[in-house]
mmCIF file of C-alpha atoms in Angstrom:
data_model
loop_
_atom_site.group_PDB
_atom_site.id
_atom_site.type_symbol
_atom_site.label_atom_id
_atom_site.label_comp_id
_atom_site.label_asym_id
_atom_site.label_seq_id
_atom_site.Cartn_x
_atom_site.Cartn_y
_atom_site.Cartn_z
ATOM 1 C CA MET A 1 75.468 -30.174 50.752
ATOM 2 C CA ALA A 2 74.898 -31.281 47.169
ATOM 3 C CA TYR A 3 72.612 -33.744 48.527
ATOM 4 C CA ALA A 4 70.566 -31.752 50.416
ATOM 5 C CA ALA A 5 70.495 -28.837 47.787
ATOM 6 C CA ASN A 6 69.186 -31.636 45.743
ATOM 7 C CA GLN A 7 66.802 -32.962 47.923
ATOM 8 C CA HIS A 8 65.296 -29.865 48.910
ATOM 9 C CA LEU A 9 64.855 -29.095 45.023
ATOM 10 C CA THR A 10 62.841 -32.491 44.634
ATOM 11 C CA ASN A 11 60.703 -31.373 47.244
ATOM 12 C CA GLN A 12 60.293 -28.216 46.074
ATOM 13 C CA VAL A 13 59.185 -29.309 42.481
ATOM 14 C CA LYS A 14 57.063 -32.064 44.275
ATOM 15 C CA GLY A 15 55.230 -28.798 45.839
ATOM 16 C CA ALA A 16 55.253 -26.791 42.501
ATOM 17 C CA LYS A 17 53.473 -29.796 40.965
ATOM 18 C CA THR A 18 50.635 -30.000 43.070
ATOM 19 C CA LEU A 19 50.463 -26.455 42.939
ATOM 20 C CA VAL A 20 50.302 -26.305 38.980
ATOM 21 C CA ASP A 21 47.612 -29.440 38.951
ATOM 22 C CA SER A 22 45.653 -27.661 42.041
ATOM 23 C CA ASN A 23 45.408 -24.341 39.434
ATOM 24 C CA LEU A 24 44.788 -26.300 36.195
ATOM 25 C CA ARG A 25 41.797 -27.996 38.319
ATOM 26 C CA ASP A 26 40.921 -24.517 39.560
ATOM 27 C CA LEU A 27 40.771 -23.331 35.936
ATOM 28 C CA ARG A 28 38.835 -26.512 34.445
ATOM 29 C CA ILE A 29 36.395 -25.727 37.066
ATOM 30 C CA PHE A 30 36.211 -21.614 35.846
ATOM 31 C CA LEU A 31 36.001 -22.510 32.574
ATOM 32 C CA ASN A 32 33.085 -25.325 32.787
ATOM 33 C CA ASP A 33 31.144 -23.325 35.602
ATOM 34 C CA THR A 34 31.516 -19.863 33.810
ATOM 35 C CA PRO A 35 28.821 -20.550 30.845
ATOM 36 C CA GLY A 36 26.192 -21.227 33.506
ATOM 37 C CA GLN A 37 26.951 -18.279 35.648
ATOM 38 C CA ILE A 38 27.155 -16.267 32.799
ATOM 39 C CA ASP A 39 23.149 -17.873 31.647
ATOM 40 C CA TYR A 40 22.138 -17.299 35.186
ATOM 41 C CA LEU A 41 22.899 -13.500 35.032
ATOM 42 C CA VAL A 42 21.299 -13.511 31.962
ATOM 43 C CA SER A 43 17.904 -15.098 32.892
ATOM 44 C CA GLN A 44 18.156 -12.532 36.148
ATOM 45 C CA TYR A 45 18.567 -9.792 33.912
ATOM 46 C CA ASN A 46 15.550 -10.890 31.556
ATOM 47 C CA THR A 47 13.432 -11.558 35.005
ATOM 48 C CA THR A 48 14.181 -8.018 36.259
ATOM 49 C CA LYS A 49 13.278 -6.969 32.700
ATOM 50 C CA ARG A 50 10.251 -8.807 32.349
ATOM 51 C CA ARG A 51 8.848 -7.517 35.931
ATOM 52 C CA ALA A 52 9.457 -3.635 35.138
ATOM 53 C CA LEU A 53 7.686 -4.091 31.757
ATOM 54 C CA SER A 54 5.018 -5.652 33.837
ATOM 55 C CA ASP A 55 5.367 -2.976 36.675
ATOM 56 C CA LEU A 56 5.235 0.125 33.925
ATOM 57 C CA ASN A 57 1.726 -1.728 32.136
ATOM 58 C CA ASN A 58 0.422 -2.249 35.062
ATOM 59 C CA VAL A 59 0.411 1.221 36.497
ATOM 60 C CA GLY A 60 -2.571 2.231 37.648
ATOM 61 C CA PRO A 61 -5.060 4.845 36.052
ATOM 62 C CA LEU A 62 -4.323 7.595 38.961
ATOM 63 C CA LEU A 63 -0.783 7.659 38.022
ATOM 64 C CA GLY A 64 -0.639 6.486 34.676
ATOM 65 C CA ASN A 65 -2.780 9.488 33.463
ATOM 66 C CA ARG A 66 -0.460 11.963 35.010
ATOM 67 C CA VAL A 67 1.922 10.627 32.720
ATOM 68 C CA GLN A 68 -0.073 10.488 30.074
ATOM 69 C CA GLU A 69 -1.106 14.057 30.441
ATOM 70 C CA GLN A 70 2.640 15.276 30.858
ATOM 71 C CA LEU A 71 3.853 13.136 27.831
ATOM 72 C CA GLY A 72 0.479 14.186 26.093
ATOM 73 C CA LYS A 73 1.132 17.523 25.893
ATOM 74 C CA GLU A 74 4.748 16.877 23.595
ATOM 75 C CA VAL A 75 3.965 13.416 22.283
ATOM 76 C CA ARG A 76 0.403 13.686 20.570
ATOM 77 C CA PRO A 77 1.012 16.719 18.754
ATOM 78 C CA ALA A 78 3.970 15.170 17.198
ATOM 79 C CA LEU A 79 2.533 11.735 16.897
ATOM 80 C CA ASP A 80 -0.056 13.449 14.768
ATOM 81 C CA ALA A 81 2.347 15.537 12.778
ATOM 82 C CA ALA A 82 3.694 11.939 11.779
ATOM 83 C CA LEU A 83 0.765 10.872 10.924
ATOM 84 C CA THR A 84 -0.160 13.707 8.818
ATOM 85 C CA MET A 85 2.857 13.590 7.060
ATOM 86 C CA ALA A 86 2.778 10.062 6.224
ATOM 87 C CA GLY A 87 -0.710 10.245 4.916
ATOM 88 C CA ALA A 88 1.056 13.147 2.205
ATOM 89 C CA ILE A 89 4.098 11.031 1.789
ATOM 90 C CA ARG A 90 1.573 8.693 0.900
ATOM 91 C CA GLU A 91 -0.825 10.839 -1.121
ATOM 92 C CA THR A 92 2.438 12.046 -2.987
ATOM 93 C CA LYS A 93 3.588 8.290 -3.855
ATOM 94 C CA GLU A 94 0.288 7.905 -5.105
ATOM 95 C CA ALA A 95 0.183 10.932 -7.219
ATOM 96 C CA LEU A 96 4.072 10.246 -8.871
ATOM 97 C CA GLU A 97 2.905 6.685 -9.890
ATOM 98 C CA ASN A 98 -0.328 8.195 -11.413
ATOM 99 C CA VAL A 99 2.094 10.569 -13.770
ATOM 100 C CA SER A 100 4.399 7.673 -13.943
ATOM 101 C CA VAL A 101 1.618 5.968 -15.752
ATOM 102 C CA SER A 102 0.220 9.118 -17.732
ATOM 103 C CA MET A 103 3.801 9.250 -19.149
ATOM 104 C CA GLU A 104 3.606 5.873 -20.572
ATOM 105 C CA VAL A 105 0.579 6.300 -21.967
ATOM 106 C CA LEU A 106 1.418 9.857 -23.450
ATOM 107 C CA GLN A 107 4.669 8.326 -24.916
ATOM 108 C CA GLU A 108 2.875 5.460 -26.478
ATOM 109 C CA GLY A 109 0.002 7.084 -27.792
ATOM 110 C CA THR A 110 2.428 9.834 -29.015
ATOM 111 C CA GLU A 111 4.575 6.988 -30.885
ATOM 112 C CA ARG A 112 1.278 5.506 -32.286
ATOM 113 C CA LEU A 113 0.164 8.958 -33.817
ATOM 114 C CA GLN A 114 3.553 9.699 -34.976
ATOM 115 C CA GLY A 115 3.475 6.470 -37.003
ATOM 116 C CA ASN A 116 -0.058 7.028 -38.246
ATOM 117 C CA LEU A 117 0.430 10.791 -39.378
ATOM 118 C CA THR A 118 3.888 9.492 -41.018
ATOM 119 C CA GLU A 119 1.807 7.127 -42.738
ATOM 120 C CA VAL A 120 -1.068 9.659 -43.661
ATOM 121 C CA LYS A 121 1.448 12.356 -45.026
ATOM 122 C CA SER A 122 2.656 9.901 -47.261
ATOM 123 C CA HIS A 123 -0.415 8.932 -48.376
ATOM 124 C CA LEU A 124 -1.072 12.520 -49.308
ATOM 125 C CA THR A 125 1.888 12.868 -50.779
ATOM 126 C CA ASN A 126 1.826 10.326 -53.326
ATOM 127 C CA THR A 127 -2.126 11.580 -53.779
ATOM 128 C CA LEU A 128 -0.780 15.067 -54.266
ATOM 129 C CA THR A 129 2.023 13.851 -57.086
ATOM 130 C CA ASP A 130 -1.043 12.230 -58.965
ATOM 131 C CA SER A 131 -1.532 14.004 -62.764
ATOM 132 C CA ALA A 132 -4.914 15.160 -61.367
ATOM 133 C CA CYS A 133 -2.803 17.848 -59.293
ATOM 134 C CA ALA A 134 -1.094 18.798 -62.673
ATOM 135 C CA THR A 135 -4.683 20.422 -63.953
ATOM 136 C CA ALA A 136 -4.565 24.138 -63.592
ATOM 137 C CA GLN A 137 -7.792 24.107 -61.501
ATOM 138 C CA ALA A 138 -6.220 21.889 -58.998
ATOM 139 C CA SER A 139 -2.395 22.554 -59.000
ATOM 140 C CA SER A 140 -2.797 25.766 -56.849
ATOM 141 C CA ILE A 141 -4.988 23.488 -53.911
ATOM 142 C CA CYS A 142 -2.441 21.048 -54.535
ATOM 143 C CA ASN A 143 0.323 22.908 -53.995
ATOM 144 C CA ALA A 144 -1.237 24.603 -50.913
ATOM 145 C CA ILE A 145 -1.740 21.189 -49.263
ATOM 146 C CA SER A 146 1.780 20.077 -50.235
ATOM 147 C CA ASN A 147 3.084 22.870 -48.198
ATOM 148 C CA SER A 148 1.276 22.164 -45.487
ATOM 149 C CA LEU A 149 1.874 18.699 -44.887
ATOM 150 C CA ARG A 150 5.196 20.296 -43.496
ATOM 151 C CA GLN A 151 3.195 21.346 -40.490
ATOM 152 C CA LEU A 152 2.088 18.001 -39.709
ATOM 153 C CA ASN A 153 4.336 16.883 -37.001
ATOM 154 C CA ILE A 154 3.772 16.275 -33.486
ATOM 155 C CA HIS A 155 5.914 18.789 -31.209
ATOM 156 C CA ALA A 156 5.723 16.501 -27.976
ATOM 157 C CA ASN A 157 8.535 16.744 -26.349
ATOM 158 C CA PHE A 158 9.099 14.633 -22.704
ATOM 159 C CA SER A 159 12.749 14.626 -22.586
ATOM 160 C CA ARG A 160 12.721 17.510 -19.733
ATOM 161 C CA VAL A 161 10.189 14.940 -17.761
ATOM 162 C CA ARG A 162 12.279 12.267 -15.346
ATOM 163 C CA GLY A 163 10.995 9.015 -16.470
ATOM 164 C CA ASN A 164 11.655 7.492 -12.920
ATOM 165 C CA ALA A 165 9.507 10.160 -11.362
ATOM 166 C CA VAL A 166 7.919 7.331 -8.514
ATOM 167 C CA CYS A 167 10.374 6.484 -5.752
ATOM 168 C CA THR A 168 9.338 3.792 -4.147
ATOM 169 C CA ALA A 169 8.752 4.631 -0.015
#
């Protein structure tokens, strides 16, 4: 009986080995053939897609005009509004760029003017301390000029204007 059981087990193992070999061969074929099948499916999709797009592009004027009329009622006004908005955005961007350039020019000019004004005030102050202003005739005029020098200031304040007012769109 042990011999028969052993013989039966041997026969079953040999059969299992054949099944395992067959399964591995099938798996190898599956793994080797699957990429090709996927490529075939993708090419079929691309063919279908190209055909559909070609059919849409070649819609006759009779059907095409009706489709354009139906879509045109809603699409054209939206496209016109989008184009108008794009134009307004472009003009606004250009205007902001001009403002930005003008701000730079104003700030540079203000700095130069402040420097020149400080230099002129310094020269005037030196002139007013001259002995010629100590005479009775010139004293009142020199004092008036000296008092008015405090008013020679630039009161431009660009701090409330943002430096980077231009957006890059």
